[in-house]
Short mmCIF file of C-alpha atoms in Angstrom, two decimals:
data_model
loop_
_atom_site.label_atom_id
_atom_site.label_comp_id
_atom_site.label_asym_id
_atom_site.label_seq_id
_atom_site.Cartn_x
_atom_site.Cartn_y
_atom_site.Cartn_z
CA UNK A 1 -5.63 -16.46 4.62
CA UNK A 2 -6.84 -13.00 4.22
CA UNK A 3 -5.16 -10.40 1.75
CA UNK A 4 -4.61 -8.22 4.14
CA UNK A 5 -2.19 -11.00 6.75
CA UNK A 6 -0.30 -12.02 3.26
CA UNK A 7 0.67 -7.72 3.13
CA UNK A 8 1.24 -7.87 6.75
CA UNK A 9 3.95 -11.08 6.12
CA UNK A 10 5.31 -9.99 3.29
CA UNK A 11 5.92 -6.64 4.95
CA UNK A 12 7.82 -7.94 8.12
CA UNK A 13 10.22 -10.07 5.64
CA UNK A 14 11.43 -6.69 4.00
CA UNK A 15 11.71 -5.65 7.24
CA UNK A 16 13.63 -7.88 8.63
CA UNK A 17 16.14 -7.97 5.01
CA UNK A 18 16.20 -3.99 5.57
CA UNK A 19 17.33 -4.70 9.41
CA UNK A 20 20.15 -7.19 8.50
CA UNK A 21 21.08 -5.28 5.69
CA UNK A 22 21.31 -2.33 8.32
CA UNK A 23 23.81 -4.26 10.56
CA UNK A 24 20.97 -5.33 13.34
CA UNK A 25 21.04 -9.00 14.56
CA UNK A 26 17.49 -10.81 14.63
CA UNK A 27 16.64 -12.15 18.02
CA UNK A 28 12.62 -12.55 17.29
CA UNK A 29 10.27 -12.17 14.80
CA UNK A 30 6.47 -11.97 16.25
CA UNK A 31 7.54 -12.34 19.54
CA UNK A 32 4.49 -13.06 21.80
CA UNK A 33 3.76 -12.63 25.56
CA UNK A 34 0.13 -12.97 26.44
CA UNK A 35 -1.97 -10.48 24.80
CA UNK A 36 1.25 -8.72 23.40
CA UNK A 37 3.41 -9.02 20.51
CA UNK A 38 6.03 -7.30 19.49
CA UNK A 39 6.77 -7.64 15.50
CA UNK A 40 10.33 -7.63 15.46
CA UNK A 41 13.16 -7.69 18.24
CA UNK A 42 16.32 -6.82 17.17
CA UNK A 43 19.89 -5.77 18.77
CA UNK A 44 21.85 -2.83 17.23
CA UNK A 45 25.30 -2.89 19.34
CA UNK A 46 24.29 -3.13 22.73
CA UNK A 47 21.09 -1.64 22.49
CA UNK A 48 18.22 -3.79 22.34
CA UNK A 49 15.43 -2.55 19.59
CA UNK A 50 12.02 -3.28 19.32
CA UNK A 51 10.43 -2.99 15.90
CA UNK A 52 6.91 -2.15 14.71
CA UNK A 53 6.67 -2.80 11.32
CA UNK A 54 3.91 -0.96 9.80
CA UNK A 55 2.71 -1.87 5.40
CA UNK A 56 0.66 -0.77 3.39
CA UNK A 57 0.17 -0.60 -0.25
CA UNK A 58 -0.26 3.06 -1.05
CA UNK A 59 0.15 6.10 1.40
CA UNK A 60 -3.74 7.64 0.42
CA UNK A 61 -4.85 7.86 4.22
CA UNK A 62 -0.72 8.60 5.04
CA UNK A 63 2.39 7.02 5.75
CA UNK A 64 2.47 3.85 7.52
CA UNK A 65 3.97 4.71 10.05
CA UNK A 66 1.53 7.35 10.92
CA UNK A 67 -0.67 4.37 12.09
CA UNK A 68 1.07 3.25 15.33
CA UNK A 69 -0.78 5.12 17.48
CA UNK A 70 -0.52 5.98 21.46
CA UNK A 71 -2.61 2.44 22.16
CA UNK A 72 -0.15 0.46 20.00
CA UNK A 73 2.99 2.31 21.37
CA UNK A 74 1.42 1.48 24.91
CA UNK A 75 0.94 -2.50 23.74
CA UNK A 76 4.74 -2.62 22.66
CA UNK A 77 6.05 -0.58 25.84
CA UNK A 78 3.97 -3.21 27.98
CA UNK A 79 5.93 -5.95 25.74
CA UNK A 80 9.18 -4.65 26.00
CA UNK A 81 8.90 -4.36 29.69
CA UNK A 82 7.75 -8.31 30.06
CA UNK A 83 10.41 -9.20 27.73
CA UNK A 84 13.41 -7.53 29.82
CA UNK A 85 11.81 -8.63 32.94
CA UNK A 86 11.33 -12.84 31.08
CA UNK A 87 15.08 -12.57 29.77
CA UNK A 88 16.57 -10.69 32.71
CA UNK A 89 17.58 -7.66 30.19
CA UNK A 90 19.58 -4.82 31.12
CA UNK A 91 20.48 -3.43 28.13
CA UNK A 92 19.43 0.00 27.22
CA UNK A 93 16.25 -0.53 24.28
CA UNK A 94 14.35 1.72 22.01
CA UNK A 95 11.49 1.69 19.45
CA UNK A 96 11.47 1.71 15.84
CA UNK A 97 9.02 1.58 13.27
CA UNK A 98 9.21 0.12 10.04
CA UNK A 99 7.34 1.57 7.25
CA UNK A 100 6.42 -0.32 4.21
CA UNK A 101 4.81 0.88 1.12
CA UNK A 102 4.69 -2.67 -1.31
CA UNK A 103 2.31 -3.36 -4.12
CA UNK A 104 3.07 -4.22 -7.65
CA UNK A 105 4.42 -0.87 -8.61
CA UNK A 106 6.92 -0.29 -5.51
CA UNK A 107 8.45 -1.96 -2.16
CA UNK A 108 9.75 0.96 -0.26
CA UNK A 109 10.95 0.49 3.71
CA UNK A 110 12.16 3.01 5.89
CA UNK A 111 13.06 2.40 8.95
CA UNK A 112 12.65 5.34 11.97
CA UNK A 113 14.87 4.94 14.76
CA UNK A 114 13.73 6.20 18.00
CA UNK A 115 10.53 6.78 16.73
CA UNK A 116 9.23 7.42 20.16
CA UNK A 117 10.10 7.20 24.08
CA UNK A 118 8.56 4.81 26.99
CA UNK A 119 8.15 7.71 28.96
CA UNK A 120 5.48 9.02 26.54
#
């Protein structure tokens, strides 16, 4: 498997410990629908989130999170919207982002809530 799928894993599994930690309940991890996939769906109270998780192992081009662009936040709108439609979901959702910085010398996640709006 290529280096850069092993960062990618290793990244979502801090993610998801940060989330927990955080009081969020897992539903999915890598949920799929078609074309789309959504990295992490998670409930926080009644609000369902929907997490792109985002490593890297040094922030020399910028921060992680800096890297989910319009296209991806257009993929993971398009997601969200198939899986409230597939589940028959009314509760309010949102988007996060997860950013990981993790090599040998740190493992740093921060996690932006709201990190941006549908309607963008």
């Amino acid at each position: 498997m290529a280096e850069h799928n092993d960062l990618g894993r290793a990244g979502e599994e801090l993610a998801v410990a940060e989330l927990k930690k955080m009081g969020y309940e897992i539903l999915y991890t890598n949920w799929r629908f078609g074309n789309d996939e959504v990295d992490i769906i998670a409930k926080e109270s009644d609000m369902i989130v929907f997490a792109e998780v985002k490593t890297r192992q040094t922030n020399f081009f910028g921060e992680p999170e800096t890297f989910v662009n319009k296209k991806k936040q257009l993929f993971l709108i398009r997601a969200a919207n198939k899986y409230a439609e597939k589940f028959d979901i009314y509760n309010e959702f949102r988007f996060d982002i997860v950013s990981v910085l993790f090599n040998s010398k740190q493992q740093d996640v921060k996690v932006i809530k709201d990190a941006f709006q549908a309607g963008m």
